[in-house]
Amino acid sequence: MEEMEDYDARVTPYMIDESEFAAVHTLEEKAKFLLRYAVLAPSGHNAQPWQFGLTGDGVLVYADYSRRLPVANPDDRELIMSVATSITNLRIAAAHFGLACDVRYLPQPGKKDLLASVKLSEGQADHRMADLFPAVLTRWTNRFEYDDKKLSEADRAELGPFTTLGGASIAIITDDVTRGKLADVIEQGDLKRMADKAFTRELSDWIRPDRSRKTDGMLATALGIPPLVSGVAPWIVRTFNTSKSQAKKESALARASAALVVLHGEDETINLLEAGELLERFILKLTFVSMFYSFFNLPVELDDLRAKIQSLAGIDDQPQLLLRIGYGARPKTDSLRRSVEDVLKA
Ligand SMILES: Cc1cc2nc3c(=O)[nH]c(=O)nc-3n(C[C@H](O)[C@H](O)[C@H](O)COP(=O)(O)O)c2cc1C
């Protein structure tokens, strides 16, 4: 994309003037406006592997396989879940602005990249979705230390309705023994993955120095890399074996968490779409109740460790994502985003 002198990718996509919605009139204009919220969704490595086509009365949602992560995520499970998080944001924004939103998964089954069709209408808006709207702008992935505080019963109850969707479910694990064993699995996953040159080379391609003008990838500061060395962060990750320090740090964060969370379901595309939508609802609800989360997904992508997570979580279907949740008071860390114009399918 063209670089403009006063364009700050970290800020601009989040600075949405809601009142501008009143100036758009056709359903197509409204759908395009709602995409401003869809692009704020989270995605693995912040690759933003989505594209959208405007249909006149809604949006076609596509997976952008040119943005896949072949080493970190060879089966594209996280890619599909990432696209699904943007569908949830679309639903929420539609509801907030008073629109009904009909989502169909895989509307043309032979078309692998077309993941969903979204039809908007002036009908009945979904109020449960609209309630999550404020969190769309304030959600972020907090990889820093949290307060040493257990999950409160009140918050567990608030999160309850956000732990199942279709075939996808969330297990919230608070007991110390299981959390300790899962922390060991996280340690093993980090030791293996971060010592793998192909993995760190791919990861380094998605790490951005703090002053980057790119609109995708993860800022070094968001990963806990000090600002002084952020300029050389991709080189550090590519060149040095940081597996031991990463494993030690992440397993300690897992042990200290208020709870670990296993999002699970089957591996079919439809199930992954449900899992991604459940993820976004859950982390938006967490944001809403002033809680934080971060991911530990490296072990989930290794078959032997995935099986261990499955057994520790006591589930019959497949672990898809592993997260910690907790409390803290850290201000939001910036994240990069591509603009709506950049993600519209030609
Ligand atoms: C499916 C999925 C998997 C993710 N896996 C990881 C992970 O293993 N480790 C990590 O630090 N962040 C992970 N993330 C978080 C993304 O890196 C993060 O969403 C992205 O950088 C954008 O930042 P934001 O969430 O603060 O907007 C994942 C996100 C998604 C949606």
Short mmCIF file of C-alpha atoms and ligand atoms in Angstrom, two decimals:
data_model
loop_
_atom_site.label_atom_id
_atom_site.label_comp_id
_atom_site.label_asym_id
_atom_site.label_seq_id
_atom_site.Cartn_x
_atom_site.Cartn_y
_atom_site.Cartn_z
CA MET A 1 0.00 0.00 0.00
CA GLU A 2 1.10 3.60 -0.52
CA GLU A 3 2.79 5.22 2.43
CA MET A 4 1.23 8.51 3.49
CA GLU A 5 3.12 10.96 5.65
CA ASP A 6 0.41 11.26 8.31
CA TYR A 7 -0.81 7.65 8.19
CA ASP A 8 -0.11 5.68 11.33
CA ALA A 9 -1.17 2.10 10.70
CA ARG A 10 -1.24 1.36 14.42
CA VAL A 11 -3.77 4.06 15.14
CA THR A 12 -5.82 4.77 12.06
CA PRO A 13 -7.78 1.51 11.71
CA TYR A 14 -8.89 1.78 15.35
CA MET A 15 -10.03 5.40 15.02
CA ILE A 16 -13.48 4.78 13.66
CA ASP A 17 -15.94 7.64 13.80
CA GLU A 18 -19.23 5.84 14.56
CA SER A 19 -21.29 8.86 13.58
CA GLU A 20 -20.19 8.38 9.94
CA PHE A 21 -22.56 5.40 9.78
CA ALA A 22 -25.47 7.85 9.60
CA ALA A 23 -24.06 9.15 6.30
CA VAL A 24 -24.14 5.77 4.54
CA HIS A 25 -27.44 4.72 3.07
CA THR A 26 -27.34 1.66 0.83
CA LEU A 27 -26.80 -1.83 2.29
CA GLU A 28 -23.60 -2.08 0.26
CA GLU A 29 -22.21 1.12 1.84
CA LYS A 30 -23.26 -0.13 5.26
CA ALA A 31 -21.56 -3.49 4.69
CA LYS A 32 -18.35 -1.70 3.70
CA PHE A 33 -18.54 0.43 6.85
CA LEU A 34 -18.94 -2.67 9.02
CA LEU A 35 -15.75 -4.11 7.54
CA ARG A 36 -13.84 -1.45 9.51
CA TYR A 37 -14.67 -3.52 12.58
CA ALA A 38 -14.10 -6.90 10.90
CA VAL A 39 -10.45 -6.05 10.17
CA LEU A 40 -9.76 -5.43 13.88
CA ALA A 41 -10.14 -9.16 14.59
CA PRO A 42 -7.14 -11.17 15.84
CA SER A 43 -5.22 -13.61 13.65
CA GLY A 44 -2.23 -15.93 13.96
CA HIS A 45 1.01 -13.86 13.56
CA ASN A 46 -1.37 -10.99 12.70
CA ALA A 47 -1.27 -12.25 9.12
CA GLN A 48 -4.89 -11.09 8.62
CA PRO A 49 -5.61 -13.93 6.16
CA TRP A 50 -8.97 -12.58 5.06
CA GLN A 51 -10.53 -10.92 2.04
CA PHE A 52 -14.04 -9.61 1.57
CA GLY A 53 -16.26 -9.17 -1.46
CA LEU A 54 -19.21 -6.75 -1.43
CA THR A 55 -22.41 -8.25 -2.82
CA GLY A 56 -24.89 -5.39 -2.70
CA ASP A 57 -26.68 -6.65 0.42
CA GLY A 58 -23.78 -8.14 2.31
CA VAL A 59 -20.31 -9.59 2.20
CA LEU A 60 -18.57 -12.71 0.95
CA VAL A 61 -15.81 -13.75 3.32
CA TYR A 62 -12.74 -15.41 1.79
CA ALA A 63 -9.64 -17.08 3.19
CA ASP A 64 -6.53 -15.48 1.71
CA TYR A 65 -4.22 -18.49 1.33
CA SER A 66 -1.38 -16.24 0.12
CA ARG A 67 -1.12 -15.28 3.82
CA ARG A 68 -0.86 -18.77 5.21
CA LEU A 69 1.80 -19.85 7.73
CA PRO A 70 3.03 -23.14 6.26
CA VAL A 71 5.44 -23.94 9.10
CA ALA A 72 3.53 -22.68 12.16
CA ASN A 73 0.18 -23.83 10.89
CA PRO A 74 0.58 -26.40 8.09
CA ASP A 75 -3.08 -27.56 8.12
CA ASP A 76 -4.48 -24.00 8.03
CA ARG A 77 -6.61 -24.64 11.10
CA GLU A 78 -5.57 -21.35 12.70
CA LEU A 79 -6.02 -19.59 9.38
CA ILE A 80 -9.68 -20.67 9.20
CA MET A 81 -10.24 -19.76 12.86
CA SER A 82 -8.66 -16.35 12.24
CA VAL A 83 -11.02 -15.61 9.35
CA ALA A 84 -13.92 -16.68 11.56
CA THR A 85 -12.98 -14.08 14.19
CA SER A 86 -13.54 -11.39 11.56
CA ILE A 87 -17.01 -12.87 10.82
CA THR A 88 -17.89 -12.48 14.50
CA ASN A 89 -16.81 -8.84 14.45
CA LEU A 90 -19.03 -8.32 11.40
CA ARG A 91 -22.01 -9.86 13.22
CA ILE A 92 -21.38 -7.69 16.28
CA ALA A 93 -20.96 -4.47 14.31
CA ALA A 94 -24.09 -5.24 12.27
CA ALA A 95 -26.08 -5.78 15.48
CA HIS A 96 -24.70 -2.59 17.02
CA PHE A 97 -25.88 -0.55 14.03
CA GLY A 98 -29.31 -2.19 14.12
CA LEU A 99 -28.94 -4.64 11.25
CA ALA A 100 -29.91 -8.29 11.08
CA CYS A 101 -27.11 -10.51 9.84
CA ASP A 102 -27.57 -13.95 8.26
CA VAL A 103 -24.32 -15.92 8.03
CA ARG A 104 -24.00 -19.07 5.91
CA TYR A 105 -20.82 -21.13 6.11
CA LEU A 106 -19.33 -22.57 2.89
CA PRO A 107 -22.11 -21.26 0.62
CA GLN A 108 -20.46 -22.90 -2.44
CA PRO A 109 -18.87 -26.10 -1.06
CA GLY A 110 -16.62 -26.58 -4.11
CA LYS A 111 -15.05 -23.13 -3.60
CA LYS A 112 -12.41 -23.75 -0.93
CA ASP A 113 -11.50 -20.11 -0.27
CA LEU A 114 -15.11 -18.89 0.08
CA LEU A 115 -15.73 -19.49 3.78
CA ALA A 116 -18.98 -17.62 4.40
CA SER A 117 -21.65 -15.38 2.98
CA VAL A 118 -23.07 -12.64 5.16
CA LYS A 119 -26.44 -11.13 4.26
CA LEU A 120 -27.53 -7.92 5.94
CA SER A 121 -31.07 -6.65 6.29
CA GLU A 122 -33.01 -4.03 8.19
CA GLY A 123 -34.65 -6.76 10.32
CA GLN A 124 -34.21 -7.72 13.97
CA ALA A 125 -30.67 -7.09 15.31
CA ASP A 126 -29.07 -9.60 17.72
CA HIS A 127 -28.79 -7.79 21.06
CA ARG A 128 -26.47 -10.36 22.66
CA MET A 129 -24.01 -9.64 19.87
CA ALA A 130 -24.48 -5.87 20.10
CA ASP A 131 -23.55 -5.98 23.81
CA LEU A 132 -20.01 -7.09 22.90
CA PHE A 133 -19.47 -4.12 20.55
CA PRO A 134 -17.39 -1.86 22.87
CA ALA A 135 -14.85 -4.68 23.32
CA VAL A 136 -14.16 -4.89 19.56
CA LEU A 137 -12.10 -1.68 19.79
CA THR A 138 -10.41 -2.41 23.12
CA ARG A 139 -9.53 -6.14 22.82
CA TRP A 140 -5.86 -6.99 22.54
CA THR A 141 -3.57 -9.95 23.08
CA ASN A 142 -1.68 -9.27 26.31
CA ARG A 143 1.47 -11.42 26.46
CA PHE A 144 2.82 -9.71 29.61
CA GLU A 145 2.61 -10.83 33.27
CA TYR A 146 -0.79 -10.71 34.94
CA ASP A 147 -1.73 -10.17 38.58
CA ASP A 148 -1.54 -13.16 40.88
CA LYS A 149 -5.30 -13.58 41.19
CA LYS A 150 -7.60 -16.60 40.86
CA LEU A 151 -10.57 -16.65 38.49
CA SER A 152 -13.52 -15.26 40.43
CA GLU A 153 -16.78 -17.19 40.56
CA ALA A 154 -18.60 -14.11 39.27
CA ASP A 155 -16.38 -13.90 36.16
CA ARG A 156 -16.61 -17.66 35.58
CA ALA A 157 -20.38 -17.29 35.57
CA GLU A 158 -20.18 -14.34 33.13
CA LEU A 159 -17.99 -16.38 30.77
CA GLY A 160 -20.22 -19.48 30.98
CA PRO A 161 -22.57 -18.60 28.08
CA PHE A 162 -19.52 -17.95 25.87
CA THR A 163 -18.02 -21.44 26.17
CA THR A 164 -19.99 -23.33 23.50
CA LEU A 165 -20.99 -22.61 19.94
CA GLY A 166 -22.21 -25.36 17.61
CA GLY A 167 -19.65 -28.17 17.89
CA ALA A 168 -16.95 -25.98 19.48
CA SER A 169 -16.42 -25.75 23.25
CA ILE A 170 -14.12 -24.16 25.77
CA ALA A 171 -12.72 -25.91 28.85
CA ILE A 172 -11.64 -23.53 31.63
CA ILE A 173 -9.00 -25.24 33.77
CA THR A 174 -8.27 -23.82 37.20
CA ASP A 175 -6.89 -26.75 39.21
CA ASP A 176 -3.19 -26.41 39.98
CA VAL A 177 -2.16 -29.95 39.06
CA THR A 178 -3.61 -29.88 35.54
CA ARG A 179 -2.38 -26.34 34.95
CA GLY A 180 1.10 -27.44 36.01
CA LYS A 181 1.02 -30.38 33.58
CA LEU A 182 -0.23 -28.16 30.76
CA ALA A 183 2.56 -25.67 31.58
CA ASP A 184 5.04 -28.56 31.08
CA VAL A 185 3.48 -29.25 27.67
CA ILE A 186 3.81 -25.56 26.76
CA GLU A 187 7.47 -25.71 27.79
CA GLN A 188 8.09 -28.78 25.60
CA GLY A 189 6.30 -27.16 22.65
CA ASP A 190 8.36 -23.97 22.89
CA LEU A 191 11.62 -25.90 23.27
CA LYS A 192 10.91 -27.86 20.12
CA ARG A 193 9.36 -25.17 17.91
CA MET A 194 11.67 -22.27 18.82
CA ALA A 195 14.73 -24.47 18.11
CA ASP A 196 13.38 -25.24 14.63
CA LYS A 197 15.06 -22.92 12.11
CA ALA A 198 12.18 -23.11 9.63
CA PHE A 199 9.75 -22.06 12.37
CA THR A 200 11.83 -19.11 13.63
CA ARG A 201 12.57 -17.95 10.08
CA GLU A 202 8.84 -17.82 9.32
CA LEU A 203 8.11 -16.16 12.68
CA SER A 204 10.79 -13.51 12.12
CA ASP A 205 9.16 -12.60 8.79
CA TRP A 206 6.09 -11.48 10.78
CA ILE A 207 7.87 -9.50 13.54
CA ARG A 208 7.93 -5.76 13.00
CA PRO A 209 10.20 -3.15 14.60
CA ASP A 210 8.26 -0.57 16.62
CA ARG A 211 8.56 2.11 13.98
CA SER A 212 7.44 -0.18 11.17
CA ARG A 213 5.10 1.28 8.59
CA LYS A 214 3.80 -2.14 7.62
CA THR A 215 0.16 -2.94 8.25
CA ASP A 216 0.44 -6.59 9.25
CA GLY A 217 2.62 -8.73 11.52
CA MET A 218 3.39 -8.42 15.22
CA LEU A 219 5.12 -5.41 16.74
CA ALA A 220 8.20 -6.39 18.74
CA THR A 221 6.93 -4.51 21.81
CA ALA A 222 3.72 -6.58 21.81
CA LEU A 223 5.94 -9.67 22.08
CA GLY A 224 7.76 -8.22 25.10
CA ILE A 225 10.93 -7.32 23.15
CA PRO A 226 12.41 -4.11 24.65
CA PRO A 227 12.07 -0.99 22.43
CA LEU A 228 15.86 -0.50 22.31
CA VAL A 229 16.35 -3.74 20.39
CA SER A 230 13.05 -3.76 18.52
CA GLY A 231 14.80 -2.73 15.28
CA VAL A 232 16.85 -5.93 15.27
CA ALA A 233 14.13 -8.18 16.75
CA PRO A 234 13.47 -10.13 13.50
CA TRP A 235 17.23 -10.76 13.14
CA ILE A 236 17.53 -11.92 16.79
CA VAL A 237 14.63 -14.36 16.41
CA ARG A 238 16.04 -15.68 13.12
CA THR A 239 19.65 -15.97 14.28
CA PHE A 240 19.71 -17.07 17.93
CA ASN A 241 18.16 -20.09 19.57
CA THR A 242 15.85 -18.48 22.16
CA SER A 243 13.92 -21.69 22.81
CA LYS A 244 15.07 -22.15 26.42
CA SER A 245 14.26 -18.61 27.56
CA GLN A 246 10.92 -18.64 25.71
CA ALA A 247 9.97 -22.03 27.19
CA LYS A 248 10.87 -20.90 30.71
CA LYS A 249 8.99 -17.62 30.36
CA GLU A 250 5.81 -19.05 28.82
CA SER A 251 5.52 -22.03 31.17
CA ALA A 252 5.91 -19.66 34.15
CA LEU A 253 3.16 -17.41 32.73
CA ALA A 254 0.92 -20.45 32.30
CA ARG A 255 1.52 -21.62 35.88
CA ALA A 256 0.75 -18.15 37.25
CA SER A 257 -2.44 -17.69 35.21
CA ALA A 258 -5.91 -17.40 36.73
CA ALA A 259 -6.90 -20.26 34.41
CA LEU A 260 -5.80 -22.08 31.29
CA VAL A 261 -8.31 -22.42 28.49
CA VAL A 262 -8.54 -25.17 25.88
CA LEU A 263 -10.77 -24.40 22.91
CA HIS A 264 -11.74 -27.68 21.27
CA GLY A 265 -13.76 -29.19 18.44
CA GLU A 266 -13.33 -31.28 15.31
CA ASP A 267 -10.93 -30.42 12.48
CA GLU A 268 -13.42 -29.95 9.60
CA THR A 269 -13.64 -26.46 8.11
CA ILE A 270 -17.16 -25.92 9.46
CA ASN A 271 -16.03 -26.87 12.97
CA LEU A 272 -13.04 -24.53 12.70
CA LEU A 273 -15.30 -21.66 11.66
CA GLU A 274 -17.39 -22.30 14.77
CA ALA A 275 -14.23 -22.53 16.88
CA GLY A 276 -12.93 -19.19 15.56
CA GLU A 277 -16.27 -17.51 16.18
CA LEU A 278 -16.37 -18.95 19.70
CA LEU A 279 -12.81 -17.72 20.32
CA GLU A 280 -13.70 -14.15 19.37
CA ARG A 281 -16.87 -14.13 21.47
CA PHE A 282 -14.96 -15.52 24.45
CA ILE A 283 -12.05 -13.06 24.28
CA LEU A 284 -14.40 -10.13 23.69
CA LYS A 285 -16.38 -11.17 26.75
CA LEU A 286 -13.11 -11.43 28.69
CA THR A 287 -12.27 -7.89 27.57
CA PHE A 288 -15.74 -6.81 28.64
CA VAL A 289 -15.20 -8.13 32.19
CA SER A 290 -11.72 -6.46 32.28
CA MET A 291 -9.75 -9.68 31.92
CA PHE A 292 -6.78 -10.43 29.65
CA TYR A 293 -5.69 -13.44 27.60
CA SER A 294 -2.79 -14.68 25.52
CA PHE A 295 -2.16 -17.78 23.42
CA PHE A 296 0.25 -20.71 23.80
CA ASN A 297 -0.43 -22.41 20.53
CA LEU A 298 2.93 -23.93 19.65
CA PRO A 299 2.26 -27.33 21.30
CA VAL A 300 -1.20 -27.60 19.72
CA GLU A 301 0.47 -27.83 16.30
CA LEU A 302 2.64 -30.83 17.32
CA ASP A 303 0.73 -34.14 17.16
CA ASP A 304 2.23 -35.76 20.28
CA LEU A 305 1.71 -32.67 22.44
CA ARG A 306 -1.75 -32.11 21.00
CA ALA A 307 -2.66 -35.61 22.21
CA LYS A 308 -1.31 -34.76 25.68
CA ILE A 309 -3.40 -31.58 25.84
CA GLN A 310 -6.45 -33.59 24.78
CA SER A 311 -5.94 -36.07 27.58
CA LEU A 312 -5.13 -33.44 30.24
CA ALA A 313 -8.21 -31.40 29.31
CA GLY A 314 -10.32 -34.60 29.39
CA ILE A 315 -11.90 -33.97 25.98
CA ASP A 316 -12.95 -36.36 23.20
CA ASP A 317 -12.49 -34.02 20.24
CA GLN A 318 -9.41 -32.03 19.19
CA PRO A 319 -7.70 -29.19 21.05
CA GLN A 320 -7.61 -26.22 18.67
CA LEU A 321 -6.21 -23.41 20.84
CA LEU A 322 -4.56 -23.11 24.25
CA LEU A 323 -4.73 -19.81 26.11
CA ARG A 324 -4.19 -18.38 29.56
CA ILE A 325 -6.55 -15.85 31.08
CA GLY A 326 -6.08 -13.50 34.00
CA TYR A 327 -6.30 -10.07 35.53
CA GLY A 328 -4.10 -7.00 35.24
CA ALA A 329 -4.04 -3.28 34.62
CA ARG A 330 -1.77 -2.87 31.63
CA PRO A 331 -2.71 -0.31 28.97
CA LYS A 332 -3.44 -1.67 25.49
CA THR A 333 -0.45 -2.37 23.26
CA ASP A 334 -0.80 -1.24 19.66
CA SER A 335 -1.35 -3.74 16.89
CA LEU A 336 -1.05 -3.27 13.13
CA ARG A 337 -3.98 -3.57 10.71
CA ARG A 338 -4.60 -3.39 7.00
CA SER A 339 -7.34 -1.00 5.97
CA VAL A 340 -10.69 -2.02 4.47
CA GLU A 341 -9.51 -0.94 1.00
CA ASP A 342 -6.58 -3.37 1.31
CA VAL A 343 -8.77 -6.38 2.07
CA LEU A 344 -11.50 -5.89 -0.55
CA LYS A 345 -11.36 -8.58 -3.20
CA ALA A 346 -10.74 -7.15 -6.65
C1 LIG B 1 -6.04 -18.55 15.82
C2 LIG B 1 -5.04 -17.68 16.52
C3 LIG B 1 -3.87 -18.25 17.05
C4 LIG B 1 -2.93 -17.45 17.72
N1 LIG B 1 -1.80 -18.05 18.24
C5 LIG B 1 -0.92 -17.28 18.94
C6 LIG B 1 0.22 -17.88 19.61
O1 LIG B 1 0.42 -19.10 19.57
N2 LIG B 1 1.06 -17.08 20.30
C7 LIG B 1 0.86 -15.73 20.38
O2 LIG B 1 1.65 -15.06 21.05
N3 LIG B 1 -0.21 -15.13 19.79
C8 LIG B 1 -1.10 -15.86 19.08
N4 LIG B 1 -2.21 -15.27 18.52
C9 LIG B 1 -2.45 -13.82 18.70
C10 LIG B 1 -2.07 -13.00 17.48
O3 LIG B 1 -0.66 -12.93 17.33
C11 LIG B 1 -2.68 -11.60 17.63
O4 LIG B 1 -4.08 -11.73 17.56
C12 LIG B 1 -2.22 -10.64 16.53
O5 LIG B 1 -0.84 -10.39 16.66
C13 LIG B 1 -2.99 -9.31 16.59
O6 LIG B 1 -2.84 -8.68 17.82
P1 LIG B 1 -4.10 -8.31 18.73
O7 LIG B 1 -4.78 -9.59 19.08
O8 LIG B 1 -3.49 -7.63 19.94
O9 LIG B 1 -5.00 -7.43 17.94
C14 LIG B 1 -3.16 -16.06 17.83
C15 LIG B 1 -4.35 -15.50 17.32
C16 LIG B 1 -5.28 -16.30 16.67
C17 LIG B 1 -6.56 -15.70 16.17
#
